Each structure stands twice: as structure tokens, then as C-alpha cells.
Coordinates of C-alpha atoms and ligand atoms in Angstrom, one line a residue:
M358 CA -37.3 20.3 88.4
R359 CA -40.3 18.2 89.3
F360 CA -42.2 16.7 86.4
S361 CA -45.5 18.5 87.5
A362 CA -43.6 21.8 87.4
L363 CA -42.3 21.1 83.9
I364 CA -45.8 20.3 82.6
L365 CA -47.0 23.6 84.1
I366 CA -44.3 25.6 82.3
C367 CA -45.0 23.8 79.0
F368 CA -48.7 24.5 79.4
S369 CA -48.2 28.1 80.1
L370 CA -45.8 28.5 77.2
G371 CA -48.2 26.8 74.9
V372 CA -45.7 24.1 73.8
S373 CA -46.0 20.4 73.6
C374 CA -43.8 18.5 76.1
K375 CA -43.8 15.5 73.9
R376 CA -40.4 14.9 72.3
E377 CA -40.5 15.5 68.6
A378 CA -40.1 12.3 66.7
P379 CA -36.7 12.4 65.0
Q380 CA -36.8 13.1 61.3
P381 CA -35.6 10.2 59.2
H382 CA -32.1 11.2 57.8
P383 CA -31.2 10.7 54.2
S384 CA -28.2 8.4 54.2
I385 CA -26.9 8.7 50.7
L386 CA -25.3 12.0 49.6
H387 CA -26.2 12.0 45.9
E388 CA -29.8 11.1 46.8
A389 CA -29.9 13.8 49.4
F390 CA -29.0 16.5 46.9
A391 CA -30.6 14.8 43.8
D392 CA -32.8 17.8 42.9
R393 CA -30.1 20.3 43.6
F394 CA -26.6 19.4 42.3
L395 CA -24.4 16.5 41.5
I396 CA -22.1 15.0 44.2
G397 CA -18.7 14.0 43.1
F398 CA -15.5 12.6 44.5
A399 CA -11.9 12.7 43.2
I400 CA -10.6 9.2 43.0
N401 CA -6.9 8.5 43.1
N402 CA -4.9 6.1 40.8
Q403 CA -5.2 3.1 43.1
Q404 CA -9.0 3.6 43.3
V405 CA -9.3 4.1 39.5
R406 CA -7.6 0.7 39.1
G407 CA -10.1 -0.9 41.5
N408 CA -7.5 -1.5 44.3
E409 CA -9.2 0.0 47.3
A410 CA -12.5 -1.8 47.8
D411 CA -13.6 0.2 50.8
A412 CA -13.1 3.5 49.1
I413 CA -14.8 2.4 46.0
A414 CA -17.8 1.2 48.0
I415 CA -18.1 4.8 49.4
V416 CA -17.9 6.3 45.9
K417 CA -20.5 3.9 44.5
K418 CA -22.9 4.7 47.4
H419 CA -22.5 8.4 47.6
A420 CA -21.5 9.9 44.3
N421 CA -23.0 10.4 40.9
S422 CA -19.9 12.1 39.5
I423 CA -16.2 11.3 39.6
T424 CA -13.0 13.2 38.8
A425 CA -9.6 11.5 38.5
E426 CA -7.3 13.1 41.1
N427 CA -4.1 12.7 38.9
D428 CA -4.6 10.1 36.2
M429 CA -6.0 12.4 33.5
K430 CA -3.2 15.1 33.7
W431 CA -1.0 15.7 30.7
Q432 CA 2.1 14.2 32.5
N433 CA 0.4 10.9 32.8
V434 CA -1.4 10.8 29.5
Q435 CA 1.4 11.9 27.1
P436 CA 4.7 11.5 29.1
A437 CA 6.7 11.7 25.8
V438 CA 6.2 13.5 22.6
D439 CA 5.4 10.3 20.7
F440 CA 3.8 8.3 23.4
F441 CA 0.2 8.5 24.7
N442 CA -0.8 6.2 27.6
F443 CA -4.6 5.9 28.0
T444 CA -4.7 2.9 30.2
A445 CA -5.7 4.7 33.4
V446 CA -8.1 7.0 31.6
D447 CA -9.8 4.0 30.0
A448 CA -10.3 2.5 33.4
F449 CA -11.6 5.7 34.8
V450 CA -14.1 6.2 32.0
A451 CA -15.2 2.5 32.2
F452 CA -15.8 2.9 36.0
G453 CA -18.0 6.0 35.3
E454 CA -19.9 4.2 32.6
E455 CA -20.5 1.1 34.6
H456 CA -21.8 3.1 37.6
K457 CA -23.7 5.7 35.5
M458 CA -21.7 8.5 36.9
K459 CA -20.9 11.9 35.2
T460 CA -17.1 11.7 34.5
I461 CA -15.1 14.9 34.7
G462 CA -12.0 15.4 32.6
H463 CA -9.4 17.0 34.8
T464 CA -7.6 18.6 33.0
L465 CA -6.5 19.6 29.5
V466 CA -4.3 22.7 29.8
W467 CA -2.5 23.2 33.1
H468 CA 1.0 24.4 33.8
S469 CA 1.5 21.8 36.6
Q470 CA 1.9 18.1 36.2
L471 CA 2.9 19.0 32.7
P472 CA 5.6 16.8 31.1
N473 CA 9.1 18.3 30.9
W474 CA 9.2 18.0 27.1
V475 CA 6.2 20.5 27.0
H476 CA 7.6 22.7 29.7
N477 CA 10.8 23.1 27.7
I478 CA 9.2 24.3 24.4
T479 CA 10.1 27.9 23.7
D480 CA 8.7 28.2 20.1
S481 CA 5.2 29.6 19.9
A482 CA 4.1 27.7 16.7
E483 CA 5.5 24.4 18.1
L484 CA 3.7 24.9 21.4
V485 CA 0.4 25.7 19.7
A486 CA 0.8 22.6 17.6
V487 CA 1.6 20.4 20.6
M488 CA -1.4 21.8 22.5
E489 CA -3.7 21.2 19.5
Q490 CA -2.5 17.7 19.0
F491 CA -2.9 16.9 22.7
I492 CA -6.5 18.2 22.9
T493 CA -7.5 16.7 19.6
S494 CA -6.1 13.2 20.3
Y495 CA -7.2 13.1 23.9
A496 CA -10.6 14.8 24.1
G497 CA -11.3 13.4 20.7
R498 CA -10.7 9.9 21.8
Y499 CA -13.2 10.2 24.6
A500 CA -15.8 12.2 22.7
G501 CA -19.3 11.5 24.0
K502 CA -17.9 9.8 27.2
I503 CA -16.8 12.7 29.3
H504 CA -19.6 14.8 30.9
G505 CA -17.4 17.9 31.2
W506 CA -13.8 19.0 30.8
D507 CA -11.7 21.3 32.9
V508 CA -10.4 22.8 29.7
V509 CA -8.1 25.3 31.4
N510 CA -6.9 25.1 34.9
E511 CA -5.4 27.9 37.1
A512 CA -4.4 30.4 34.4
F513 CA -4.5 33.5 36.7
N514 CA -2.6 34.8 39.7
N515 CA -4.5 35.9 42.8
D516 CA -4.4 39.5 41.7
G517 CA -5.9 38.7 38.3
S518 CA -2.8 38.9 36.2
Y519 CA -2.0 36.0 33.9
R520 CA 0.1 33.3 35.5
D521 CA 3.5 33.2 33.8
T522 CA 3.1 29.7 32.4
V523 CA 4.7 28.3 29.3
F524 CA 1.4 28.7 27.5
Y525 CA 1.0 32.3 28.4
K526 CA 4.6 33.1 27.8
Y527 CA 4.8 31.7 24.3
I528 CA 1.2 31.8 23.0
G529 CA -0.3 34.7 25.0
P530 CA -3.9 34.8 26.4
R531 CA -5.1 33.3 23.2
F532 CA -4.1 29.9 24.4
I533 CA -7.3 29.9 26.5
E534 CA -9.5 30.7 23.5
R535 CA -7.8 28.1 21.3
A536 CA -8.1 25.4 24.0
F537 CA -11.9 26.0 24.4
E538 CA -12.5 26.2 20.6
L539 CA -10.7 22.9 20.0
A540 CA -12.2 21.0 22.9
H541 CA -15.6 21.9 21.6
E542 CA -14.7 21.0 18.0
V543 CA -13.5 17.5 19.0
D544 CA -16.2 16.7 21.6
P545 CA -19.2 18.9 20.7
N546 CA -21.5 17.6 23.5
A547 CA -19.1 17.9 26.4
E548 CA -19.5 20.7 28.9
L549 CA -16.4 22.9 29.1
Y550 CA -15.2 24.6 32.2
Y551 CA -12.6 27.0 33.6
N552 CA -11.3 25.8 37.0
D553 CA -9.1 27.6 39.6
Y554 CA -8.4 28.1 43.3
N555 CA -8.6 31.3 45.5
M556 CA -11.6 32.2 43.4
T557 CA -13.0 34.4 46.1
F558 CA -10.0 36.8 45.7
P559 CA -11.5 39.9 44.0
G560 CA -8.6 40.4 41.5
K561 CA -8.8 36.8 40.3
R562 CA -12.6 36.9 40.2
N563 CA -12.7 39.9 38.0
A564 CA -10.1 38.5 35.6
V565 CA -12.0 35.2 35.3
I566 CA -15.3 36.9 34.7
A567 CA -13.6 39.1 32.0
M568 CA -12.0 36.1 30.4
V569 CA -15.4 34.3 30.3
Q570 CA -17.1 37.4 28.8
N571 CA -14.4 37.5 26.1
L572 CA -15.1 33.9 25.2
Q573 CA -18.8 34.6 25.1
A574 CA -18.3 37.7 23.0
K575 CA -16.4 35.6 20.5
N576 CA -19.0 32.9 20.6
I577 CA -16.6 30.3 22.0
R578 CA -18.3 27.6 24.1
I579 CA -17.8 27.6 27.9
D580 CA -20.4 26.2 30.2
G581 CA -19.1 26.5 33.7
I582 CA -16.8 28.0 36.3
G583 CA -15.2 25.7 38.8
M584 CA -14.4 27.2 42.2
Q585 CA -11.9 24.8 43.8
G586 CA -12.9 24.6 47.4
H587 CA -9.5 24.1 49.1
W588 CA -10.6 26.0 52.2
T589 CA -10.0 26.1 55.9
L590 CA -12.3 26.1 59.0
T591 CA -12.4 29.9 58.8
H592 CA -11.3 31.1 55.3
P593 CA -12.7 32.2 53.1
S594 CA -15.8 33.6 54.9
L595 CA -19.3 32.5 53.9
E596 CA -19.9 36.0 52.7
E597 CA -16.9 35.9 50.3
I598 CA -18.0 32.6 49.0
E599 CA -21.6 33.7 48.5
E600 CA -20.5 37.0 46.8
S601 CA -18.3 35.0 44.4
I602 CA -21.0 32.4 43.5
I603 CA -23.3 35.2 42.6
A604 CA -20.7 37.0 40.6
Y605 CA -19.7 34.0 38.6
A606 CA -23.3 33.0 38.0
S607 CA -24.0 36.5 36.7
T608 CA -22.1 35.5 33.5
G609 CA -24.9 33.0 32.8
L610 CA -22.6 30.0 33.4
Q611 CA -23.1 27.2 35.9
V612 CA -20.9 27.4 39.0
M613 CA -19.3 24.2 40.5
I614 CA -17.5 23.7 43.8
T615 CA -14.9 21.4 42.3
E616 CA -12.2 20.4 44.8
L617 CA -13.8 20.7 48.2
D618 CA -11.7 19.8 51.3
I619 CA -11.4 21.7 54.6
S620 CA -8.0 21.8 56.2
V621 CA -8.2 21.7 60.0
L622 CA -4.5 22.4 60.6
P623 CA -2.8 25.7 61.4
R624 CA -0.5 26.4 58.4
N625 CA 2.8 25.5 59.9
E626 CA 1.8 23.1 62.7
N627 CA 0.8 19.4 62.8
P628 CA -0.9 19.1 66.2
Y629 CA -3.4 16.2 65.7
R630 CA -1.1 13.3 64.8
N631 CA -3.0 11.0 67.3
G632 CA -6.5 12.0 66.4
L633 CA -8.8 15.0 66.0
P634 CA -10.0 16.6 69.2
E635 CA -13.8 16.6 69.6
S636 CA -13.9 20.4 69.6
V637 CA -12.2 20.6 66.1
S638 CA -14.4 17.8 64.8
N639 CA -17.4 19.8 65.8
Q640 CA -16.0 22.9 64.1
L641 CA -15.4 20.9 60.9
A642 CA -19.0 19.6 61.0
Q643 CA -20.3 23.1 61.5
R644 CA -18.2 24.5 58.7
Y645 CA -19.4 21.8 56.3
A646 CA -23.0 22.4 57.4
D647 CA -22.7 26.1 56.9
L648 CA -21.2 25.6 53.4
F649 CA -23.9 23.2 52.3
R650 CA -26.6 25.6 53.6
L651 CA -25.1 28.2 51.4
F652 CA -24.9 25.8 48.4
I653 CA -28.5 24.9 48.9
K654 CA -29.5 28.5 49.0
H655 CA -27.7 28.9 45.6
S656 CA -28.5 25.6 44.1
D657 CA -30.1 27.3 41.1
K658 CA -26.6 28.4 40.2
I659 CA -24.5 25.4 41.4
S660 CA -24.5 22.2 39.3
R661 CA -22.0 20.1 41.1
V662 CA -20.1 19.8 44.4
T663 CA -17.0 17.5 44.2
F664 CA -14.9 16.5 47.2
W665 CA -11.2 16.3 46.6
G666 CA -10.7 12.7 47.8
V667 CA -12.7 10.0 49.4
H668 CA -11.1 9.7 52.9
D669 CA -8.7 11.6 55.0
G670 CA -5.8 9.2 54.4
Q671 CA -5.7 9.9 50.7
S672 CA -5.9 13.7 50.9
W673 CA -3.1 15.8 49.3
L674 CA -3.4 18.0 52.3
N675 CA -1.4 15.4 54.3
D676 CA 1.6 16.5 52.2
H677 CA 0.9 20.2 51.9
P678 CA 2.5 22.6 52.5
T679 CA 5.0 20.2 54.1
L680 CA 5.2 16.4 53.9
G681 CA 3.9 14.1 56.6
R682 CA 1.1 16.0 58.2
T683 CA -2.1 14.4 59.6
N684 CA -5.0 16.4 58.2
Y685 CA -8.7 15.6 58.4
P686 CA -10.3 17.5 55.6
L687 CA -12.8 15.0 54.1
L688 CA -16.1 13.2 55.0
F689 CA -14.6 9.7 55.8
D690 CA -11.8 8.9 58.2
R691 CA -8.7 6.8 57.5
N692 CA -10.6 3.6 58.2
Y693 CA -13.4 4.5 55.8
N694 CA -15.8 5.3 58.6
P695 CA -18.3 8.2 58.1
K696 CA -17.4 11.3 60.1
Q697 CA -19.6 13.7 62.0
C698 CA -19.2 16.2 59.0
L699 CA -20.9 13.7 56.7
Y700 CA -23.9 13.5 59.0
S701 CA -24.0 17.3 59.3
I702 CA -24.2 17.6 55.5
L703 CA -27.0 15.0 55.3
E704 CA -28.8 16.8 58.1
V705 CA -28.8 20.2 56.3
S706 CA -29.9 18.5 53.0
Q707 CA -33.3 18.4 54.5
Y708 CA -33.6 22.1 54.7
K709 CA -35.5 24.1 52.1
Ligands
G3I879 O1 3.0 8.8 41.6 C1 4.2 9.3 42.3 C2 4.9 8.1 43.0 O2 5.3 7.2 42.0 C3 6.0 8.6 43.8 O3 6.6 7.6 44.6 C4 5.6 9.7 44.8 C5 6.7 10.4 45.5 O4 6.4 11.6 46.0 O5 5.0 10.8 44.0 C6 3.8 10.3 43.3 O6 3.3 11.4 42.6 C7 2.6 12.4 43.4 C8 1.1 12.4 42.9 O7 0.4 13.5 43.5 C9 0.4 11.1 43.1 O8 0.3 10.8 44.4 C10 3.2 13.7 43.2 O9 4.5 13.7 43.8 C11 2.4 14.8 43.8 O10 2.9 16.1 43.5 C12 1.0 14.7 43.3 O11 0.2 15.7 43.9 C13 -1.0 16.0 43.3 C14 -1.1 17.5 43.0 O12 -2.3 17.9 42.5 C15 0.0 17.9 42.0 O13 -0.1 19.2 41.7 C16 -2.2 15.7 44.3 O14 -2.2 14.3 44.5 C17 -3.5 16.2 43.7 O15 -4.5 16.1 44.7 C18 -3.4 17.7 43.4 O16 -4.6 18.1 42.8 C19 -4.6 19.5 42.5 C20 -5.6 19.6 41.3 O17 -5.2 18.8 40.3 C21 -5.7 21.1 40.8 N1 -6.0 22.0 41.9 C22 -5.2 21.9 43.1 C23 -5.1 20.4 43.6 C24 -4.4 20.3 44.9 O18 -3.0 20.6 44.7

């Protein structure tokens, strides 16, 4: 089309033919969402120990909250009945303090990454005593230094029934109440959370809400509900996520998206060993943009969004459900370069 014809069309449509000056992009994640919610990353044991400078630089730049991916789990903290090892947790807490980040304690009572000596207990009174000693010694030691604890992790099945863990089996549902009571007793200023995956499944959602209401009725402190965001390009739908955020917030608690990563792989295939095709990279950027638009819409209910890892190379999804996959779920690539999905999130942060 000739230039004069273009001018004529613009004129008759009443639009300016001048190109809009590009809006300056925010470039730092936690600043981009400063008035909405915290931005966190899970950091792995090498990073906690200060051994991966490029990853640490990303965390320092973009996060105002951190979670230890594995180091704070029971198996690592009390590997034997008479032996606590706080070295890694001390390093993690010191990192958070040094960089003024909100540190999240992940996690106190969870059936997985539980030492065998706890798994093997079959006596109810003994298990209660062990759980009490663990929470008292551990959460007590870091009182005033942890912003919030994932007190109980993954206690329900997808249909809302209790997961058949050693805690449920030998203590019953009361293990949840006791864990929250005690965590509050030993660290009265820490926020206390329940955290789980598949939190958009209606059965699990109803059970978690009923559990929260039971704690509230008994005046036991609980501050927030963590929806682990281990999602895919298509599941769960935005509608299911939105409905769940609203349902959890109706308890009066804060909602957190605690373990966000988006798998791009079909469940039983590993098609992108040599790189992610542009079309899939676009889909990933679109998915992250859609999610963050939703989080912005509900930022009055959401207090934190934490990515489950810093870069694609460290993601647990490279080994799940089978070892040796090449997944691309996070915001930075294996060489620590920002991906298109990081820019898509920064872009939507500018929306009202
Ligand atoms: O540290 C050992 C290492 O010494 C050994 O050589 C190697 C051999 O496999 O294993 C290493 O331990 C692995 C550990 O991650 C540290 O990399 C374990 O096998 C592996 O099972 C463990 O996986 C972790 C998983 O929790 C365990 O359940 C993932 O890193 C961690 O991302 C994942 O995180 C969980 C959240 O805590 C709760 N929600 C679900 C989420 C994803 O599964």
C-alpha cells in the first residue's frame, strides 16, 4: 500500500499513524509486583551453600522471598532420632537475612522425605512425642527468623480423603491440629500455612476448606493456604484456578501460589532434548502471562507467588515422572538466560 493511501485510511478511521512509543518495561520481578504479592524462588542445596553464583544472582535480583527446595525437610534436619543437623538451614536463614528476603520454612510435617526411623514408628504416643520434639526443637530454634512455615504438607488425597500417612494412621486427623498448635506456641510471630498440590480438584478443595474451618473453630492459628502450582500448558484451566483461589480466600486466609512451574512435556514423552521449539516457547509465555493476569486480578487474596526453582536445569520435572527428561518449566534457561516467559510476566505486571 502506498504511504498516501495509508495516511488516508488512518485519517478516515480517526487514528494516529504515529507508532506508540514503547512503554518502559519493569525489569525486576519483585519490583514489578511490589504492591501486589511477594515473589519467591525455591533454591536447591548447592545454591543454599552459595555454590552457583549465576543462580544466586538471579535470586538476589528478582526475589523477595525464598524457600529451600529440600534442605529444610525432616529427612535432612533430623536424619537420626538423636541427631539434628541444622547446617544447611542456618545457611538458608542467613542468606534470607542478609538479602532481606522473607524465608519460608518448607516443611514441618510431611509424609515424604521423612526419615525411615519416623516412618517405622507404629506407636501413637511415641509418634506424637517425636512430632512434638521435632517441631519444638526445629521451629523453636528459628523463632523470629522464619516468615512463614508450611506446617503441614499434602495431607489429603485428590478426592478429599485423608492420605494414609504414618501421621494419619497412628495419630488420626488430630495430627494437623497438634502441628499447628505447637508451631504457633514455639514461634508465635510466624505465619502458618497448609500446602498441597492438585488444589483445584473439588474433593481436595472441600476437604482443605473443612480442615481450615475446623482449626478456626478451635481457635488454632492458621494464616494461609498454599496452592502448589505444578501445572502444565493446559491444566488446570484458568477457570478452575480462579474458582479455587476464590474458594480458599473465602475462609478469610491468604492464598499463595507456592510451587509454580509449568511442564511443557507430554506425560510419557521427551520430545525437546535439543531445545524448545518456538511455538512451544510462545505457548509457555502465553500460559505464564494468563496466569499472572489472573493473579493480578486476585492480588487482594494472593500474598506470594513462588517459582519451584531458579532455572530449567535444576527443575525436579527433569526427573519426573521418569528420569532424564528435558523440561523447560521455569523463567530462566539452563544457561541462566531470561526466557520469553519472564518477559511476558513483566509485561502483564503493568496491567491494572
Ligand atoms: O541428594 C541426593 C543425592 O545425594 C543423590 O545422589 C541423588 C540420587 O538420586 O538424590 C539426591 O536426592 C534427591 C533430592 O531431590 C535432591 O536432589 C532425591 O533423590 C529426590 O527424590 C529429591 O526430589 C525432591 C522431591 O521434592 C522429593 O519429594 C525434589 O528435588 C523437590 O523439588 C521436590 O519438591 C516437592 C515439594 O517439596 C513438595 N511438593 C511437591 C514438590 C515436587 O515433587
